[in-house]
Structures are given as structure tokens and as C-alpha cells.
Coordinates of C-alpha atoms in Angstrom, one line a residue:
Chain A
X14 CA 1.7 21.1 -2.0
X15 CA 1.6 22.9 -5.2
X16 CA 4.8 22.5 -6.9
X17 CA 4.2 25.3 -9.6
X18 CA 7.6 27.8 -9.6
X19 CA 5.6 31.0 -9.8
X20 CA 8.0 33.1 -8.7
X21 CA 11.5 32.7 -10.3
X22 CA 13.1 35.7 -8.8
X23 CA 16.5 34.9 -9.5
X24 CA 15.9 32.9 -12.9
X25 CA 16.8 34.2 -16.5
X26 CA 14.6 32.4 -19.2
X27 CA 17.2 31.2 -20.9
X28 CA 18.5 28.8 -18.0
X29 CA 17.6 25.1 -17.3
X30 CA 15.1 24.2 -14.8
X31 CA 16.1 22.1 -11.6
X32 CA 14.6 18.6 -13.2
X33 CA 17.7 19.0 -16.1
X34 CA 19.9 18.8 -13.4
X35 CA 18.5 16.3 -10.9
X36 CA 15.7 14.6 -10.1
X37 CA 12.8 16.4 -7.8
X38 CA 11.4 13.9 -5.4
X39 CA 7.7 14.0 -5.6
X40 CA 6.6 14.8 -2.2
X41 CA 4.3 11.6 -1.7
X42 CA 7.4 9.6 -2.0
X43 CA 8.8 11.8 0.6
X44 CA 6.3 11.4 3.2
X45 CA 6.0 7.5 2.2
X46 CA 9.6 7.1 2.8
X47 CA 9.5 9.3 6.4
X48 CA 6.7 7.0 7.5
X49 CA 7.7 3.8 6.3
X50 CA 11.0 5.0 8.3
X51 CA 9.0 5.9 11.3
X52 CA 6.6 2.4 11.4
X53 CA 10.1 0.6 10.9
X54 CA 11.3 2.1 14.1
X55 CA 8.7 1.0 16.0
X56 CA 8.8 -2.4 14.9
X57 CA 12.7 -2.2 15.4
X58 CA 11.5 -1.5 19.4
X59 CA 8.4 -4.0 19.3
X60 CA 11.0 -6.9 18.1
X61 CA 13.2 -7.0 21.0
X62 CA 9.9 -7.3 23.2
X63 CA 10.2 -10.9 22.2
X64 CA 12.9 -13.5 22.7
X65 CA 14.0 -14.9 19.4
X66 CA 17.0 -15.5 20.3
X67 CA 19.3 -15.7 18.5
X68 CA 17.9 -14.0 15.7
X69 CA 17.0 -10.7 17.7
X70 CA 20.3 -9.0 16.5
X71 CA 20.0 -10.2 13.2
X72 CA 16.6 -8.9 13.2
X73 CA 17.3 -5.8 14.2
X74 CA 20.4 -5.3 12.1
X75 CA 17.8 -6.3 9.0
X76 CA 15.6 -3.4 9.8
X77 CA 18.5 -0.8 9.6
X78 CA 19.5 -2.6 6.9
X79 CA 16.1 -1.8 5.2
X80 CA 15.9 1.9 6.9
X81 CA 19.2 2.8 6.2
X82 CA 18.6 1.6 2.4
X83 CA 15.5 3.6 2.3
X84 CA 17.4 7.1 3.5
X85 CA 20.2 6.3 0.9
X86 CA 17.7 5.5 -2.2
X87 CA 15.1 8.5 -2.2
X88 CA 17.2 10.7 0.6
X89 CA 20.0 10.7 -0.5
X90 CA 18.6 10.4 -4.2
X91 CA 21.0 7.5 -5.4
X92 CA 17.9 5.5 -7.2
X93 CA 18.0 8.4 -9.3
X94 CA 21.6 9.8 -9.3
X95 CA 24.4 8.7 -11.6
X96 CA 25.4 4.8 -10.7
X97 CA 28.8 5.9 -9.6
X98 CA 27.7 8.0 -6.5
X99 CA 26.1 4.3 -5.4
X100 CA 28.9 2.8 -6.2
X101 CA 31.5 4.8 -4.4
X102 CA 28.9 3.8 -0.8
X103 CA 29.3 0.1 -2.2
X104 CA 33.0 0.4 -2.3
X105 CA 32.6 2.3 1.4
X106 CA 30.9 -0.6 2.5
X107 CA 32.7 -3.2 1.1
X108 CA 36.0 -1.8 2.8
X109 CA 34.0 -1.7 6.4
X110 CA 32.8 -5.2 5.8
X111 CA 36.9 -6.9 4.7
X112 CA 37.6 -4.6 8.1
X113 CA 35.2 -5.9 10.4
X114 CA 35.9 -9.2 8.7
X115 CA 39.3 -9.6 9.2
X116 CA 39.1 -7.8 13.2
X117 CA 36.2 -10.4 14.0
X118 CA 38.0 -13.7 12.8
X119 CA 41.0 -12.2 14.5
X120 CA 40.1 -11.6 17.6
X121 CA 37.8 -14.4 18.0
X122 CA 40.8 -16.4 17.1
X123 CA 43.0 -15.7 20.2
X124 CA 40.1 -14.9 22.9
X125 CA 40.3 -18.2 24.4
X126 CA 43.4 -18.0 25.0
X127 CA 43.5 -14.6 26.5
X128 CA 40.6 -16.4 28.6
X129 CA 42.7 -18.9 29.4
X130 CA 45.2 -16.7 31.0
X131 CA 43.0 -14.4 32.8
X132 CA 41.4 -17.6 34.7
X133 CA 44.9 -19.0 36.0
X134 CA 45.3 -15.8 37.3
X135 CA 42.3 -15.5 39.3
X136 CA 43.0 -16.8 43.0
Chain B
X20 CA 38.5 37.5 -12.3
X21 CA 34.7 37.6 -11.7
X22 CA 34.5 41.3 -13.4
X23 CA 36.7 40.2 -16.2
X24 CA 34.2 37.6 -16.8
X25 CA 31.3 39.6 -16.7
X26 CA 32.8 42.1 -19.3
X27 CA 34.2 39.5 -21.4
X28 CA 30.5 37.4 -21.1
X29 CA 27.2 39.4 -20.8
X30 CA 26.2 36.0 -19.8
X31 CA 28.0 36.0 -16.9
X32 CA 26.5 33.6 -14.2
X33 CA 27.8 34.4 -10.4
X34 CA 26.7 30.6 -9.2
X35 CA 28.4 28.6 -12.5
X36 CA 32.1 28.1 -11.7
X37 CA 33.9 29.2 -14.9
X38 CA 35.4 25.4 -15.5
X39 CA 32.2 23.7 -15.3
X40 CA 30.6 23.9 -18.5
X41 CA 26.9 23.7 -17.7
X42 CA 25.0 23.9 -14.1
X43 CA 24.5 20.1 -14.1
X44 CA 28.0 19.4 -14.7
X45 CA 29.0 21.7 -11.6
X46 CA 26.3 20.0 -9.5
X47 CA 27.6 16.3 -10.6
X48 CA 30.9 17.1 -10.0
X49 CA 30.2 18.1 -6.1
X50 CA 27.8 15.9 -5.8
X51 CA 30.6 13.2 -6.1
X52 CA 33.2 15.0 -4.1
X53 CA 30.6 14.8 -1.2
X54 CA 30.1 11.3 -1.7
X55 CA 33.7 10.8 -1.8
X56 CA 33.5 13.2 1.4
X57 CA 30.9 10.5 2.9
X58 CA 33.2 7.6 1.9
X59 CA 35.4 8.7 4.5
X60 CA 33.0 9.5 7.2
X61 CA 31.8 5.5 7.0
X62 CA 35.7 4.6 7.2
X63 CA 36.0 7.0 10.3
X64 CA 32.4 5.5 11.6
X65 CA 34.2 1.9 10.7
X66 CA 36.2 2.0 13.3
X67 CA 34.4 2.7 16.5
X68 CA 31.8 -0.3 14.5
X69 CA 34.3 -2.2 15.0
X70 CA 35.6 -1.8 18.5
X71 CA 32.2 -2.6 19.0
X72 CA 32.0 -5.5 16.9
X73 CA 34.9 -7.3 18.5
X74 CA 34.0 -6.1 21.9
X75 CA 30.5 -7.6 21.6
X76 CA 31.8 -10.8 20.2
X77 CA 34.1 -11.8 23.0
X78 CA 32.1 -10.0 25.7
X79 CA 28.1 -10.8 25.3
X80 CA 27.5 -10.7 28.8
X81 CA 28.8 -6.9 29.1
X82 CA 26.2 -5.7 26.7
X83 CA 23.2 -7.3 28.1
X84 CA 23.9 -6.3 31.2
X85 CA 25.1 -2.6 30.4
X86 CA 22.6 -1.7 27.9
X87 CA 20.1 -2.0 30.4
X88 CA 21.3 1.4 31.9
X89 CA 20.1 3.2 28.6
X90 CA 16.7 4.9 28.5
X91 CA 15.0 2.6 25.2
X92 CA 12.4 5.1 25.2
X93 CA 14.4 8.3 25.0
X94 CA 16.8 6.2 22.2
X95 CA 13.4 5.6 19.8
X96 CA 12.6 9.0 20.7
X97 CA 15.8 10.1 19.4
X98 CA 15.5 8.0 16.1
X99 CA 12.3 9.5 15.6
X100 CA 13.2 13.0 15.5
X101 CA 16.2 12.9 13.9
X102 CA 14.4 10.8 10.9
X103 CA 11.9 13.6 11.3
X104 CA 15.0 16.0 10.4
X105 CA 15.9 14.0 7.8
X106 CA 12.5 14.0 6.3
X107 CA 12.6 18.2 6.5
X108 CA 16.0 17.9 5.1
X109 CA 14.6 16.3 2.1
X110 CA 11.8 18.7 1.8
X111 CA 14.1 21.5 1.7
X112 CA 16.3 20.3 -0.9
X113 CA 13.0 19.9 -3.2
X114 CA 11.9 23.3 -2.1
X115 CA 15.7 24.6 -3.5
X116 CA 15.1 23.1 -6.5
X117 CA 11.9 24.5 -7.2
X118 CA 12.6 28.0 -5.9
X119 CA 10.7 27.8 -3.3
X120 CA 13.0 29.5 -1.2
X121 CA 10.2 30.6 1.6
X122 CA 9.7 27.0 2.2
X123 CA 13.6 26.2 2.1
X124 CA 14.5 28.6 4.9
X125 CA 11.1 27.5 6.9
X126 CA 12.5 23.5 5.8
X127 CA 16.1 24.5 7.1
X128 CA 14.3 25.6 10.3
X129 CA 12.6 22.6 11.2
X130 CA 16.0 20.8 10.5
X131 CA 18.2 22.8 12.8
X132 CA 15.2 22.3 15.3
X133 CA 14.7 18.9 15.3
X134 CA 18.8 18.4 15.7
X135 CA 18.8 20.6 18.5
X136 CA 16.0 18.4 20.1
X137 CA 17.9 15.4 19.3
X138 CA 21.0 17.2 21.2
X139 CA 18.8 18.5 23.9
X140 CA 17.3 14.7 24.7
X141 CA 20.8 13.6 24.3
X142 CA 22.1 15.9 27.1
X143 CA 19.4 14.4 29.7
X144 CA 21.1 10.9 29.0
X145 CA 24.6 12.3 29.3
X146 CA 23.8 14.2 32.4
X147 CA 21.9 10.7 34.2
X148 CA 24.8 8.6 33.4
X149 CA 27.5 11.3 34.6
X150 CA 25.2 11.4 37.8
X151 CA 25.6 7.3 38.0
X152 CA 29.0 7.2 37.6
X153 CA 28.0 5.6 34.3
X154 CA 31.2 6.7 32.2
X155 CA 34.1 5.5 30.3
X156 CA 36.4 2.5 31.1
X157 CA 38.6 4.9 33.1
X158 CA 36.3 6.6 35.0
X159 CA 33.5 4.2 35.0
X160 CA 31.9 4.1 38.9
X161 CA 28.5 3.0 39.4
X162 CA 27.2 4.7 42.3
X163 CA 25.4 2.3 44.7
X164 CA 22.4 3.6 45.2
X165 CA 21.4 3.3 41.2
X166 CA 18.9 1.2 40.4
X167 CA 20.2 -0.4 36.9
X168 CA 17.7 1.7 35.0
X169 CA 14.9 2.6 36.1
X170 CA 13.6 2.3 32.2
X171 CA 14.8 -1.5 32.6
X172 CA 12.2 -2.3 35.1
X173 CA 9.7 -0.5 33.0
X174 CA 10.7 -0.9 30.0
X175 CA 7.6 -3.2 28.7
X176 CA 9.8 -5.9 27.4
X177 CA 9.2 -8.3 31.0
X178 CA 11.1 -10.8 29.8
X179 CA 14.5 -9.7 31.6
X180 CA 14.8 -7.9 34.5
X181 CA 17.3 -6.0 34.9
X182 CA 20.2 -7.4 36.9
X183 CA 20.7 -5.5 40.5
X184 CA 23.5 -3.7 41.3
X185 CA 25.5 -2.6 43.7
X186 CA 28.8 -0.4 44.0
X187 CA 31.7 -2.7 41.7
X188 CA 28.7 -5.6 40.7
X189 CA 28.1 -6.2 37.2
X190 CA 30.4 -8.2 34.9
X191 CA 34.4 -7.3 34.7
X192 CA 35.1 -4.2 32.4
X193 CA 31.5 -3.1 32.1
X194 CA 33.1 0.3 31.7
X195 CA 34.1 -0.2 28.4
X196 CA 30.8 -0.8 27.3
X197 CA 30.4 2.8 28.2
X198 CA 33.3 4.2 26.5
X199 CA 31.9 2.6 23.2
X200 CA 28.9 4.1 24.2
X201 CA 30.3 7.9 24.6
X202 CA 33.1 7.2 21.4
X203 CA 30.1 6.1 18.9
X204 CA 27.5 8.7 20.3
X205 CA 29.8 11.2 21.1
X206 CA 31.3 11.3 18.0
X207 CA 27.6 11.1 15.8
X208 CA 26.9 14.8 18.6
X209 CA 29.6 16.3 17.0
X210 CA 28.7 15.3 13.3
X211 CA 25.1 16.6 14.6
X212 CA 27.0 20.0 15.6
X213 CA 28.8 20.3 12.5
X214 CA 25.8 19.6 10.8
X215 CA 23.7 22.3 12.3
X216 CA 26.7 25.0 11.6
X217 CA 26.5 23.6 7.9
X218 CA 22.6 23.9 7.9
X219 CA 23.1 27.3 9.4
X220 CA 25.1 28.2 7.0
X221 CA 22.8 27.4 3.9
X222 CA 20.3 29.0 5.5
X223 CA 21.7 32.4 5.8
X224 CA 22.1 31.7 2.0
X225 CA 19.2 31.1 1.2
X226 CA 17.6 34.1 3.2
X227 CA 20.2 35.8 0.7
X228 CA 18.8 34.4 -2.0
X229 CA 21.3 32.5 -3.0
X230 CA 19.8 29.3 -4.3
X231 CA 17.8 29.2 -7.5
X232 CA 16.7 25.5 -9.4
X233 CA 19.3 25.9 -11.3
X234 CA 22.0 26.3 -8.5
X235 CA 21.1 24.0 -5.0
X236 CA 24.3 22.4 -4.7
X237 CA 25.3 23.3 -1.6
X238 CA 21.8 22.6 -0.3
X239 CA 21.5 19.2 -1.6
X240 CA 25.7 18.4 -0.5
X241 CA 24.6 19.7 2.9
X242 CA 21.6 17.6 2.8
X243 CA 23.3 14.4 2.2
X244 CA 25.6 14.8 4.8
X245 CA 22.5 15.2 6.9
X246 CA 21.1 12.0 5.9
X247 CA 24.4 10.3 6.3
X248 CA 24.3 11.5 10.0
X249 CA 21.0 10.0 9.9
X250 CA 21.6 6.8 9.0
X251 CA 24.7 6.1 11.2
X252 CA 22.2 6.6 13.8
X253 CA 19.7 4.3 12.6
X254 CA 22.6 1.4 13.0
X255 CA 23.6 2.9 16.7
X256 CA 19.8 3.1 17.8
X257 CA 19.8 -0.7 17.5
X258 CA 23.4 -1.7 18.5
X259 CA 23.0 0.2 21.8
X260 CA 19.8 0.5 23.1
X261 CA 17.8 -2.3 21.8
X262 CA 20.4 -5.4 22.9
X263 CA 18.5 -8.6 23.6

């Protein structure tokens, strides 16, 4: 890939170039990123061909955890962007996480019960 | 307005909104209203998560026994080619920035291909489990002759064989495995749909000419919403398909 900008058809001189107003991603970086995200899939697949249980969810939520990180930081650029775009997914993920949270304890709370009730009612 | 400006400024530039002061500025600004944008898309996301969270929880035995009736291989498959589209995604927002606008529309190409690949693969699964009777809670019924999965059996984990079935086996409410199956993936289709019309979209732009390094915005906006699509996947890939 040769990254020189011969032809700046619609640029004036006088204007800024694209690295004053983001950050280009170098293209090995690209590619490293698309096949790191590609090996981790496999593995993703290879880890439930074992029984680790009960670590084989957790396992697998780790790699998304680690693939979806990936996308965000060179993807979606927010190693290099301004800290608030990163922190406005934090905040995302920190509602999602008080949400799930709150819906898990809750409903794991009353299960037995509903449980319960569904058993005496089987003849 | 825009010819007043253009008298007023021989400066004039058609891509820099007149209450931005400088090209980064505009691109910061939208770059945070799309994040803001994206914010919301995890909330909406959050819920089906969720559903499934709590379902799971209580019901263990309905996902192991369920997700046995998805095709592992054509899930991975899936994951593959829409990283793949991310990856080109990527590529053409660098090729905005650098004017490469050749390489942006060929770039944009890929990406619209490899999501309508993703769509197409998706449609085969659809179409086998609306064959099986494999739907939603309300109209989930198994027809009797399936085998649970053919994939199960050769699918090369071994270690579980898939349970057999017959018409009404298989744990109570199984069927609502299925609707969080179509809600989650049939929700991420139409973010795929949508973002193919937005793709679309930049790329007549760009055939116009649109873009320059100093103006990619939309590009790069688009783009993320891409990758966000992406990587809701890359959590349903796992939560689905891959259940142990």
C-alpha cells in the first residue's frame, strides 16, 4: 500500500490534511487487528470442543471481551480519539451492566418459588 | 444562505458547516453525536441481553438443549465475514482520509458485499428452522421427523450428543429459546440492513466526490456504526451458537 496522496482532486493548498483531524490507522495495524480477530474466533470455536465446565461461558465471554475491545480500540479508533468518545461506551456499559445486575439478582431471587408453584401443579 | 456565504467569503467551503470553526472541530463534534447515537443502540441491545441473561440463568437446560438446533459452522462463518466487513470498513475510512477515493468506493464495495453474504447465510438458517417448526415461543413446533441438528451430530465437539427428539420432546418452553434467538438476530439483520442503506449511501458520495481528507465524516460516522454492528455480533456468536 502506498499511502502517498498524489492526487488531491478536491484539496485547496491552503487546507489541513486528514492526520490534523484524526488519526490514520496504519494499515499493518489494520490487518494485525483483522487477523488477531479472525484467530480469536477460531479459538472462540476450538474452546467449547472441550468441557471446562464451568468456565466454558466465561471463557467464551473473555474472548468477545478481548475481540470486541479490539474493534473498539483501533476500529472504532477510541485509542486514538478524544477520551470522552471512550468514556461515553464506558458510561453505555456501565448502565447495561447496573441493568443486567439488578434483572439477574431479581429474578434469581423469586425463581424458586415460581418453581415451587409450577411443581404442585404438575399431576 | 450558501450563496450569501460564498459572496461574503471567497473562502467559502461547501463541506465546513458555517458554525464549526475549523474541519476538525465539525468532525469531533459528529464524531460524538454518533457515539452518543451508539450509546443508545447498546441500551436498545441491553435489553434483548438481558431477556437472555435472565432466561439462561433460570433455564440452563433450555439452552443446551436448544442451541443444538443451530448450525456452529455457518455461525463462525458468519463472524468471519462480517469481521471481514469490518476490516474493509476500516480500510475505507483510511482510504477517505487519504483521498483515495478509488479505493473508498472499491472498500465500500467489499463492505456492502460481505453484509449481504452475512444476510444471505443468514437466510439459509432462517429458512431451515421455519422448515423445522423451529420458531418463536408462540409458534414454536418441532416437526418430528427433524433430527436435532444435523450439525450437532457432526459438529466435532463429541462430547455431547445431541439429545433426540420427537414431536413436543425437549425441555418445557424451549420455544422461547427461539424467540430470543429471532429478537437478538433479528434485530442485529435489520441493523445489518440499515447499515448497508447507510453504506450505500456514502458510497454514491463518494463516487460524487464528495469526501476529501479534510472532510470524511460521514464515512468514518458510518463506519462506526458498522463496527458497532460488528461487535454486538461478536457477543451473539458466542451466547447462541457456541453454548456448552
Amino acid at each position: 500500500m502506498t499511502d502517498s496522496s498524489a492526487h488531491s482532486e478536491s484539496l485547496q493548498h491552503s487546507r489541513p490534511e486528514a492526520e490534523h483531524i484524526a488519526h490514520v490507522m496504519p494499515m499493518r495495524l489494520l490487518v494485525g487487528v483483522f487477523l488477531t480477530l479472525l484467530v480469536l474466533t477460531f479459538a472462540t470455536v476450538a474452546a467449547t470442543w472441550v468441557d471446562l465446565e464451568p468456565w466454558n461461558l466465561a471463557i467464551a465471554l473473555a474472548i468477545a471481551t478481548v475481540k470486541a475491545t479490539l474493534v473498539a480500540l483501533y476500529f472504532m479508533h477510541l485509542r486514538y480519539d478524544h477520551p470522552f468518545n471512550a468514556l461515553i461506551l464506558v458510561t453505555a456499559l456501565v448502565f447495561l451492566a447496573i441493568f443486567l445486575g439488578g434483572a439477574l439478582t431479581d429474578s434469581l431471587q423469586y425463581q424458586p418459588e415460581i418453581e415451587r408453584f409450577q411443581e404442585s401443579r404438575q399431576p | 444562505m450558501g450563496a450569501f456565504c460564498h459572496m461574503a467569503n471567497p473562502e467559502y467551503q461547501p463541506n465546513l458547516a458555517h458554525h464549526y470553526q475549523s474541519y476538525g472541530q465539525q468532525f469531533a463534534a459528529g464524531k460524538m453525536g454518533m457515539w452518543i447515537f451508539l450509546l443508545t443502540e447498546i441500551l436498545l441491545f441491553g435489553g434483548l441481553f438481558c431477556a437472555y441473561a435472565v432466561y439462561r440463568a433460570n433455564h440452563p437446560e433450555i439452552f443446551i438443549y436448544a442451541h443444538h438446533f443451530l448450525d456452529k459452522n455457518l455461525g463462525a462463518i458468519n463472524t468471519a465475514v462480517l469481521i471481514l466487513s469490518s476490516f474493509t470498513m476500516a480500510w475505507a475510512v483510511r482510504s477517505a482520509q487519504l483521498n483515495h477515493r478509488k479505493l473508498l468506493m472499491t472498500m465500500l464495495s467489499l463492505t456492502l458485499l460481505c453484509a449481504c453474504g452475512f444476510l444471505g447465510i443468514k437466510f439459509v438458517e432462517y429458512k431451515h428452522k421455519w422448515e423445522d417448526g423451529l420458531l418463536w415461543a408462540s409458534r414454536y413446533d418441532p416437526v418430528g421427523h427433524s433430527e436435532p441438528a444435523d450439525q450437532a451430530v457432526e459438529a466435532p465437539d463429541g462430547t455431547e450428543g445431541a439429545p433426540p427428539m420427537a414431536h413436543g420432546e425437549g425441555p418445557r418452553y424451549a420455544g422461547i429459546f427461539f424467540s430470543i434467538y429471532f429478537l437478538m438476530t433479528g434485530l442485529h439483520g435489520l441493523h445489518v440492513l440499515a447499515g448497508m442503506g447507510a453504506i450505500t449511501w456514502i458510497l454514491v458520495r463518494a463516487a460524487k466526490g464528495h469526501f476529501s481528507s479534510v472532510y470524511f465524516g460521514p464515512v468514518d460516522y458510518v463506519g462506526l456504526y458498522w463496527h458497532l454492528v460488528d461487535l454486538i455480533w461478536i457477543y451473539l456468536f458466542p451466547l447462541l451458537y457456541l453454548i456448552h
